[in-house]
PDB file of C-alpha atoms in Angstrom:
ATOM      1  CA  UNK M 235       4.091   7.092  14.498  1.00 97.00           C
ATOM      2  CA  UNK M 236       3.325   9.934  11.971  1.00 98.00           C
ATOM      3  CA  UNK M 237      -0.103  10.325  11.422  1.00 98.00           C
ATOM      4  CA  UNK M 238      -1.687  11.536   7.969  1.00 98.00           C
ATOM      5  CA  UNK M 239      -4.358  13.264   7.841  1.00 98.00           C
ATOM      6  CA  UNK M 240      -6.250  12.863   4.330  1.00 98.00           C
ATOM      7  CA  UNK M 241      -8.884  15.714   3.323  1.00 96.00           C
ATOM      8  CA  UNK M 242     -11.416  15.084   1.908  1.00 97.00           C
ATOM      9  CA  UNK M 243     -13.034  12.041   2.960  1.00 97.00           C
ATOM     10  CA  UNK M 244     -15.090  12.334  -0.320  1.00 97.00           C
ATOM     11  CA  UNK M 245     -14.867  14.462  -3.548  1.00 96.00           C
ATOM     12  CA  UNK M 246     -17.911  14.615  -6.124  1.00 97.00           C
ATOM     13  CA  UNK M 247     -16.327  16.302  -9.932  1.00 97.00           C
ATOM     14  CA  UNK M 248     -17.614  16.613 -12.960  1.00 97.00           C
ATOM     15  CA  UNK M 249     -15.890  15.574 -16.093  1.00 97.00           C
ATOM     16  CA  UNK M 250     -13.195  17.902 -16.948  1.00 97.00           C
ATOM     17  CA  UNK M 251     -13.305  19.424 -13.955  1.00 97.00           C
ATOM     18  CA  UNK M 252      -9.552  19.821 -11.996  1.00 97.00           C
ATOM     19  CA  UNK M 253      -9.862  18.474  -8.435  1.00 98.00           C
ATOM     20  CA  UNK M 254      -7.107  18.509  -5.381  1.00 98.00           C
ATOM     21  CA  UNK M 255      -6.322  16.076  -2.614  1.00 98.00           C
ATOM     22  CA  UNK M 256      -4.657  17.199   0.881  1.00 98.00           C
ATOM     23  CA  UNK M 257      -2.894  15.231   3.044  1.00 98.00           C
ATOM     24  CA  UNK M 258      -0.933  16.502   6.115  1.00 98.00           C
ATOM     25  CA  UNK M 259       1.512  15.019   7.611  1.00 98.00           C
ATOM     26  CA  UNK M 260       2.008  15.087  11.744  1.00 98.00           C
ATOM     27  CA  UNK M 261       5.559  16.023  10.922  1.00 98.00           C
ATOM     28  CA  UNK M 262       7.964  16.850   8.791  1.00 98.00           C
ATOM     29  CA  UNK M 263       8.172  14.128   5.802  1.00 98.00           C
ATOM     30  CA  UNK M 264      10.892  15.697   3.915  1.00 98.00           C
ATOM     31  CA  UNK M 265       8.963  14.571   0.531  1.00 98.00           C
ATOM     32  CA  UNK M 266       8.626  10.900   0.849  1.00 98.00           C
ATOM     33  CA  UNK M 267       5.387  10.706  -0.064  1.00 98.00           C
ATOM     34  CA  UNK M 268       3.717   8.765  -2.777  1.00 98.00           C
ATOM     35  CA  UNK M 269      -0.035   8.756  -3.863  1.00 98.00           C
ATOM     36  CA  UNK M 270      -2.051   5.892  -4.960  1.00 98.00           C
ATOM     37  CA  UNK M 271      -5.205   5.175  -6.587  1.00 98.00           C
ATOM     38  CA  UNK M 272      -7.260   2.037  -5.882  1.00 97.00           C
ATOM     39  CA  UNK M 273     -10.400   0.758  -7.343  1.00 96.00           C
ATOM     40  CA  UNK M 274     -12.811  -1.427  -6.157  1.00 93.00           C
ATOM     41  CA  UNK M 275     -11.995  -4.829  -5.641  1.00 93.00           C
ATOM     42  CA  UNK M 276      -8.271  -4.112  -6.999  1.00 96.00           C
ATOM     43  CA  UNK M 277      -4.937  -3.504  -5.543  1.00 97.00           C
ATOM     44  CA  UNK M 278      -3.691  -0.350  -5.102  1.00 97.00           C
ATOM     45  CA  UNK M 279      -1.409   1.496  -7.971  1.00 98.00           C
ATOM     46  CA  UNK M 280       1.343   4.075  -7.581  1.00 98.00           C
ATOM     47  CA  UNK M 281       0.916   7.206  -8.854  1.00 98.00           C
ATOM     48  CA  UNK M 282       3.058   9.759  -7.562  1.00 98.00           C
ATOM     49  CA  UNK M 283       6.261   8.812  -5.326  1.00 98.00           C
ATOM     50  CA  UNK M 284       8.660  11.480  -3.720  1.00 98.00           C
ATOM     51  CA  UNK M 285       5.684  14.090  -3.327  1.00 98.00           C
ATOM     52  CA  UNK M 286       6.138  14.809  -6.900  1.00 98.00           C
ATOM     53  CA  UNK M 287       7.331  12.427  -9.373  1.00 98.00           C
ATOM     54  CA  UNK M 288       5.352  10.855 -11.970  1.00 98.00           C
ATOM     55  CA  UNK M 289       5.150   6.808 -11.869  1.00 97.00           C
ATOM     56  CA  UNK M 290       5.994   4.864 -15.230  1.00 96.00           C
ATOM     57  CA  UNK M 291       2.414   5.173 -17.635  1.00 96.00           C
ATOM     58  CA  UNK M 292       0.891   7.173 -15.218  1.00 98.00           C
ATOM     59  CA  UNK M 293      -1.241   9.914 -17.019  1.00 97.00           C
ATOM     60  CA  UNK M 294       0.377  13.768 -16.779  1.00 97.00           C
ATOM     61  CA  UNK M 295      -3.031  14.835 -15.603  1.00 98.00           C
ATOM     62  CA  UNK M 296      -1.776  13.435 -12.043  1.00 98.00           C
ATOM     63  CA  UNK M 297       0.575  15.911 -10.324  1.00 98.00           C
ATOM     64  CA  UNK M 298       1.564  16.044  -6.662  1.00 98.00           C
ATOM     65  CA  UNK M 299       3.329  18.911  -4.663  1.00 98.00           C
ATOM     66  CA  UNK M 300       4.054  19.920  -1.842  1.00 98.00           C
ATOM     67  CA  UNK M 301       6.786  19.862   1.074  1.00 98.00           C
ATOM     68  CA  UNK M 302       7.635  19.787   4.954  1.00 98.00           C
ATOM     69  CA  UNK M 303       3.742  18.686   6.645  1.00 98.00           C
ATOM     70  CA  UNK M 304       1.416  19.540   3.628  1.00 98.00           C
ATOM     71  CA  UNK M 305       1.196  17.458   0.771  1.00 98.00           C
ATOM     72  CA  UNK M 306      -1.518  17.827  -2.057  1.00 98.00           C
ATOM     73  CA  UNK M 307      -2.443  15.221  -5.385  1.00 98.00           C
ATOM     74  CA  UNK M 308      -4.118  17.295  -8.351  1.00 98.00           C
ATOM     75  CA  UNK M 309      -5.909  15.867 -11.426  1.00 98.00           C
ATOM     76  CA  UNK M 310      -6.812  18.188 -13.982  1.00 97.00           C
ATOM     77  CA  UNK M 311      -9.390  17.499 -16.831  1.00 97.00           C
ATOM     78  CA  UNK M 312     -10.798  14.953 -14.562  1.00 97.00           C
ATOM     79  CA  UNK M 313     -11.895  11.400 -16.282  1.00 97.00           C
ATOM     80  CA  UNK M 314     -14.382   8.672 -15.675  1.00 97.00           C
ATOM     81  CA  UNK M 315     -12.061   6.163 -15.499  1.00 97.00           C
ATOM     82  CA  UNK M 316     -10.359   8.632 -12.612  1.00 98.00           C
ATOM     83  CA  UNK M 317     -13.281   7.367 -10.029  1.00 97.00           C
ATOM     84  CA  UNK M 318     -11.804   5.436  -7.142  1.00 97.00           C
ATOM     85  CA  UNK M 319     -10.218   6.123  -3.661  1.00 97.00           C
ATOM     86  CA  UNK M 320      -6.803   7.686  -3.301  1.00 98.00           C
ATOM     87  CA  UNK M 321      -4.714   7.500  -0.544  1.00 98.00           C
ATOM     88  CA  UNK M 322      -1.217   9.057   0.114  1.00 98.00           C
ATOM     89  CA  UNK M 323       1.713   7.371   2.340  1.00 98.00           C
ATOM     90  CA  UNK M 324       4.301   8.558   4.136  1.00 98.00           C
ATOM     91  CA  UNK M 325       7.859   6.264   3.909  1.00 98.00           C
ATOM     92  CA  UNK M 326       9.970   8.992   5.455  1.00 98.00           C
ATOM     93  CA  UNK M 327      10.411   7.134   8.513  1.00 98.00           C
ATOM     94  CA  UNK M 328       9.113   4.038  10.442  1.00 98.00           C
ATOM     95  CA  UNK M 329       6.261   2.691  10.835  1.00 98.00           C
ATOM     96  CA  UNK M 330       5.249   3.796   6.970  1.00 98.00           C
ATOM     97  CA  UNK M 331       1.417   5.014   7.502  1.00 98.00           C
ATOM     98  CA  UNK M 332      -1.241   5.559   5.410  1.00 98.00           C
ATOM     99  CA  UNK M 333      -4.167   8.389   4.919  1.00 97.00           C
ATOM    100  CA  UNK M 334      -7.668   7.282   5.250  1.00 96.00           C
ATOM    101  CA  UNK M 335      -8.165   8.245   1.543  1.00 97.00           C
ATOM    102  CA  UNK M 336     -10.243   9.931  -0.249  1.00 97.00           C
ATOM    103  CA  UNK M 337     -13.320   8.718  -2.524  1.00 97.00           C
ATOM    104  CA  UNK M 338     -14.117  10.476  -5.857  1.00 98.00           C
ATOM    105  CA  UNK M 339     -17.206  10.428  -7.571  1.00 97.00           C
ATOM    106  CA  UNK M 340     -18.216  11.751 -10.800  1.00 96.00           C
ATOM    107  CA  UNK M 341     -21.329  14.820  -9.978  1.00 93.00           C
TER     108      UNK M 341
ATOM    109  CA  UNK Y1017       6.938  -7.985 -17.041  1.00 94.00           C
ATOM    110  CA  UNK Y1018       7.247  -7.906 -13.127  1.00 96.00           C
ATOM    111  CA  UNK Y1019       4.209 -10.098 -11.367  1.00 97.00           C
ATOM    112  CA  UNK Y1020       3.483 -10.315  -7.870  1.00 98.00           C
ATOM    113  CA  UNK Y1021       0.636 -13.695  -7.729  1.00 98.00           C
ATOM    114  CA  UNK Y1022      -0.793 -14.390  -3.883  1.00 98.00           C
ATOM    115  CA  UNK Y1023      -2.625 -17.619  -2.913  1.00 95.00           C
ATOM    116  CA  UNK Y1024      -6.352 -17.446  -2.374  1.00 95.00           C
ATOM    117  CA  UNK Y1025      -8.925 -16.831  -0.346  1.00 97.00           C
ATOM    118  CA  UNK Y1026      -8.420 -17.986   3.503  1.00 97.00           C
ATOM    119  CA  UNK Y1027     -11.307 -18.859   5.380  1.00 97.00           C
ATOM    120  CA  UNK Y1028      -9.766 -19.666   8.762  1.00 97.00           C
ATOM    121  CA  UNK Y1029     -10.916 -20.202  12.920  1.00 97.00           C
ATOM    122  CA  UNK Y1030     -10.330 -18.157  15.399  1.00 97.00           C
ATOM    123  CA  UNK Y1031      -7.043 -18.814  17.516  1.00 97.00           C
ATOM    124  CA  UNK Y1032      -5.546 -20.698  14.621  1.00 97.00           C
ATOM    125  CA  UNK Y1033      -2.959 -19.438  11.933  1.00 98.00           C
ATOM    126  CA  UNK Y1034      -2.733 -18.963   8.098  1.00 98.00           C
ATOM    127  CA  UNK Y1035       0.505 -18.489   5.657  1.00 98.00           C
ATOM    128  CA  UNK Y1036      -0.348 -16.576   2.217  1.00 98.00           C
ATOM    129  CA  UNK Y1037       2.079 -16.514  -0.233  1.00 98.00           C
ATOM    130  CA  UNK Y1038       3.572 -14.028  -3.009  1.00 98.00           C
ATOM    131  CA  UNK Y1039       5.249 -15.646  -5.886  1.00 98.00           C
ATOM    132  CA  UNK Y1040       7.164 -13.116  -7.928  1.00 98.00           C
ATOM    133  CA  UNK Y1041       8.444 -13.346 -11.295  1.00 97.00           C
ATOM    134  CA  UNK Y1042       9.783 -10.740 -13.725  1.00 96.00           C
ATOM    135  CA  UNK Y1043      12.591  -8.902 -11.280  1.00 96.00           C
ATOM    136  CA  UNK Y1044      15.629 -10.350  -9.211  1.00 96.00           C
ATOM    137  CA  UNK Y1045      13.685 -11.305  -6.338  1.00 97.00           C
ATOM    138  CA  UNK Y1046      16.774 -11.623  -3.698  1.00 96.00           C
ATOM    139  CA  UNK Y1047      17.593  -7.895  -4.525  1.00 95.00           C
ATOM    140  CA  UNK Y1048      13.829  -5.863  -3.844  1.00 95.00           C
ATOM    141  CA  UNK Y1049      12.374  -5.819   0.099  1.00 97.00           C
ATOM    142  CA  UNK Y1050       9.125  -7.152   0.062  1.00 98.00           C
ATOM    143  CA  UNK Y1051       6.170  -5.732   1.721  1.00 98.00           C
ATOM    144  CA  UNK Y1052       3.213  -6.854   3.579  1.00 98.00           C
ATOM    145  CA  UNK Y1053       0.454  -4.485   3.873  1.00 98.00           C
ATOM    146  CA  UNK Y1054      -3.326  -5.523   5.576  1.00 98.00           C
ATOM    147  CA  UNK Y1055      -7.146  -3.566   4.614  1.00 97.00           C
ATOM    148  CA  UNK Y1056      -9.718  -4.200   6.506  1.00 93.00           C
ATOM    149  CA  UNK Y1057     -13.085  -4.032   5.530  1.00 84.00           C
ATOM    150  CA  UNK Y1058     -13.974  -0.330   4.676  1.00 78.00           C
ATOM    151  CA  UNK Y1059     -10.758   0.966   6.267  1.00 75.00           C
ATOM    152  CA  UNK Y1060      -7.944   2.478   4.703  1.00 87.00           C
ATOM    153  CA  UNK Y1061      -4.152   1.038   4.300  1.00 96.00           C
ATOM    154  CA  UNK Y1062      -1.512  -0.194   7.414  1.00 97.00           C
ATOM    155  CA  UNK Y1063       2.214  -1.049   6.649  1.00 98.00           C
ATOM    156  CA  UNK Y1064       2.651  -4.500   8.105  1.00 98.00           C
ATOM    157  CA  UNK Y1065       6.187  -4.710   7.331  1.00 98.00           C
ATOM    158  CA  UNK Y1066       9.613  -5.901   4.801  1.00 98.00           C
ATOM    159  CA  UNK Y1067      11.474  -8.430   4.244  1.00 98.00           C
ATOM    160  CA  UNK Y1068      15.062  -8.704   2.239  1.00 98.00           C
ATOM    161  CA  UNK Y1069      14.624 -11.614   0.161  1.00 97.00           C
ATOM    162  CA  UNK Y1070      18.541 -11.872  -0.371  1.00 95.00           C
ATOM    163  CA  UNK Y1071      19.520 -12.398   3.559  1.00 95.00           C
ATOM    164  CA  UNK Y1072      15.784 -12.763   5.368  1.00 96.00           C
ATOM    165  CA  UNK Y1073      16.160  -9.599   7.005  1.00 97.00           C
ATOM    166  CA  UNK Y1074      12.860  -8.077   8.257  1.00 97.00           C
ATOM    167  CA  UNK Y1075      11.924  -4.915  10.008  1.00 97.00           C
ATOM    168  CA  UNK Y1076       8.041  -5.318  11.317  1.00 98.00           C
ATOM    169  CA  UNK Y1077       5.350  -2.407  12.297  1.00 98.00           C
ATOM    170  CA  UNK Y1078       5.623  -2.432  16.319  1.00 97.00           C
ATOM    171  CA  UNK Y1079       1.695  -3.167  15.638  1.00 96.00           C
ATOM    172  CA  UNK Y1080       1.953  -6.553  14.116  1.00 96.00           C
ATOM    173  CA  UNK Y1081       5.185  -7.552  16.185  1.00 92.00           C
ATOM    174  CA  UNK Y1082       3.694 -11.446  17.279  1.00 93.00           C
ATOM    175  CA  UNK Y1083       1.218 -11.499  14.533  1.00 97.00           C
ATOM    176  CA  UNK Y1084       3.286 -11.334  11.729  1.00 98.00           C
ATOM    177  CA  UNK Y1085       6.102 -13.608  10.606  1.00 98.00           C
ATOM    178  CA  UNK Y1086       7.281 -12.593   7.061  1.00 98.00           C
ATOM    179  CA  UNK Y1087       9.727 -15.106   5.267  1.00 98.00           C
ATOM    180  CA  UNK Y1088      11.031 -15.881   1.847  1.00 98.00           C
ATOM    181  CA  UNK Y1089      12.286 -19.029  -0.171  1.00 97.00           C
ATOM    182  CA  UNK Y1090      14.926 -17.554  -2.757  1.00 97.00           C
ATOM    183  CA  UNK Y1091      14.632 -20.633  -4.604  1.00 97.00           C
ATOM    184  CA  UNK Y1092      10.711 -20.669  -5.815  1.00 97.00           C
ATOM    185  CA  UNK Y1093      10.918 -16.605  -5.588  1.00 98.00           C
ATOM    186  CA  UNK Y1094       8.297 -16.448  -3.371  1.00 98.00           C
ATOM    187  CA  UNK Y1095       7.597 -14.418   0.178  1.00 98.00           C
ATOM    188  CA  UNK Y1096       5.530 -15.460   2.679  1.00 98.00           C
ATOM    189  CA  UNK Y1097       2.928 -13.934   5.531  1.00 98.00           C
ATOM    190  CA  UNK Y1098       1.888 -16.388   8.876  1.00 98.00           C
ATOM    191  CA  UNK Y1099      -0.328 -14.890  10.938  1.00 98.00           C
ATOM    192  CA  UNK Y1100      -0.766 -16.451  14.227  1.00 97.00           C
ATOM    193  CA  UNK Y1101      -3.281 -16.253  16.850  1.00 97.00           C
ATOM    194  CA  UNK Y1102      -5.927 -14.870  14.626  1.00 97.00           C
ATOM    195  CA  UNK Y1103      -8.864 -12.962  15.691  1.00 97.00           C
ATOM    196  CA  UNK Y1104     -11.342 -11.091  13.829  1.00 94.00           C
ATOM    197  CA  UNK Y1105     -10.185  -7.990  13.514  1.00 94.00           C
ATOM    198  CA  UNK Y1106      -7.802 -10.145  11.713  1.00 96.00           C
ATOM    199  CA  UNK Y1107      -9.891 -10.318   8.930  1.00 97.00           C
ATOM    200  CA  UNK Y1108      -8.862  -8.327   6.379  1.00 97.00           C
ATOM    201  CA  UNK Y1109      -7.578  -8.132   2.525  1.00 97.00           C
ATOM    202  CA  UNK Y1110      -3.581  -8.778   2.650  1.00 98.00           C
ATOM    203  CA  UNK Y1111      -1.208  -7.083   0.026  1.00 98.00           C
ATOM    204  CA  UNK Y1112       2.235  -7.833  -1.175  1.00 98.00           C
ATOM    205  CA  UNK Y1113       4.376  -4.851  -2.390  1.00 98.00           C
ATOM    206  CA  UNK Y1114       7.847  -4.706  -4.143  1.00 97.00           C
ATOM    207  CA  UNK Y1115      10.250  -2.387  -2.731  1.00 94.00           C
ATOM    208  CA  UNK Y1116       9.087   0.637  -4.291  1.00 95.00           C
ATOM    209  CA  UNK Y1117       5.394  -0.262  -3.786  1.00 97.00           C
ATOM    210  CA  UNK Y1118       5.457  -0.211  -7.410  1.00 97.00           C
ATOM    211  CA  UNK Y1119       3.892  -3.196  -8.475  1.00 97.00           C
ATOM    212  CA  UNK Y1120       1.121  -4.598  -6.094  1.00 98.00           C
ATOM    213  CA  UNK Y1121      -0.255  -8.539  -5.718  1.00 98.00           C
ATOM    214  CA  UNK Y1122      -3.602  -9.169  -6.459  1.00 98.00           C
ATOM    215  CA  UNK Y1123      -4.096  -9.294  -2.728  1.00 98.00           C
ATOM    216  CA  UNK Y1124      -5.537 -12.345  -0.455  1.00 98.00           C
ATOM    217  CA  UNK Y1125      -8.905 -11.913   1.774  1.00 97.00           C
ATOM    218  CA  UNK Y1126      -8.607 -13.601   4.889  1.00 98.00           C
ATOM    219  CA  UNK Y1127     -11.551 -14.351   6.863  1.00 97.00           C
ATOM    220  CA  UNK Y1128     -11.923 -15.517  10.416  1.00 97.00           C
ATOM    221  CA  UNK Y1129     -15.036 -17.172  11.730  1.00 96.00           C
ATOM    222  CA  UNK Y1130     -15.842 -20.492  13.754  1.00 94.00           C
TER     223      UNK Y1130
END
């Protein structure tokens, strides 16, 4: 299986402030990657599919790059309504895995 | 507007077995894979597996193979989840995905305890 390794396990921003999520794949993903945000007590919601495209009504402070193992999920001009976990998945090949995710708080 | 609704909460016995549902609506339901996808309490996300609504194909995690039986009835547009023998580390919050993993069920919390 391909493992992906989320960093950090937990993020404290200010408002306004630009913060960056890594994940690493344990191989080569060739970009399928998508990012997620989930709140508490909700579902997950796409945010970011093929390591950089931006899902329908998603804000353009979101922005993902990245290729080959190392994979990263930006949001500038950080928000309240931005605190949650986020995780990133890898559906490059079978079994699709998860990160751990990440938790961000407002400072 | 495309809805994924799951059944409710499962509170269920050890060794016995429990079928949650996803009804969709809004989107040809025989043409989008269907996924399952379990989080347990304070843990992070695990790919259970698909389904093809339109010919009841499935492809399964290796992890869940015996566990989970995914199936779909094209005529109420709804997929289903049994989970057999359960245990539990079975309990856990269970998520329905369309093919994309662009639109998301509420999710079902299924708890197992004598």
């Amino acid at each position: 299986d391909i493992q992906m390794t989320q960093s950090p396990a937990s993020l404290s921003a200010s408002l306004g402030e630009t913060v960056t999520i890594e994940c690493r794949a344990s191989e080569d993903i060739y970009n399928g990657l998508a990012w997620y945000q989930q709140k508490p007590g909700k579902s997950p919601q796409l945010l970011i599919y093929n390591a950089n495209s931006l899902h329908t009504g998603v804000p353009s402070r979101f922005s993902g790059s990245g290729s080959g193992t190392q994979y990263s999920l930006k949001i500038n001009s950080l928000q309240s309504e931005d605190v949650a976990s986020y995780f990133c998945q890898q559906y490059y090949d079978y079994p699709y895995t998860f990160g751990a995710g990440t938790k961000l708080e407002l400072k | 507007q495309v809805q994924l609704q799951q059944s409710g909460t499962e509170l269920v016995k050890p060794a016995s077995s429990v079928k949650i549902s996803c009804k969709a609506s809004g989107y040809t339901f025989t043409s989008n894979y269907m996924h399952w996808i379990r989080q347990q309490p304070g843990n992070g996300l695990e790919w259970i597996g698909w389904i093809y609504p339109g010919n009841g194909n499935t492809k399964y995690n290796q992890k869940f193979d015996g566990k989970a039986t995914l199936t779909a009835d094209k005529s109420s547009s709804t997929a289903y989840m049994q989970l057999s023998s359960l245990t539990s580390e079975d309990s856990a919050v269970y998520f329905c995905a369309r093919k994309y993993f662009d639109y998301w069920g509420q999710g079902v919390m299924v708890t197992v305890s004598s």
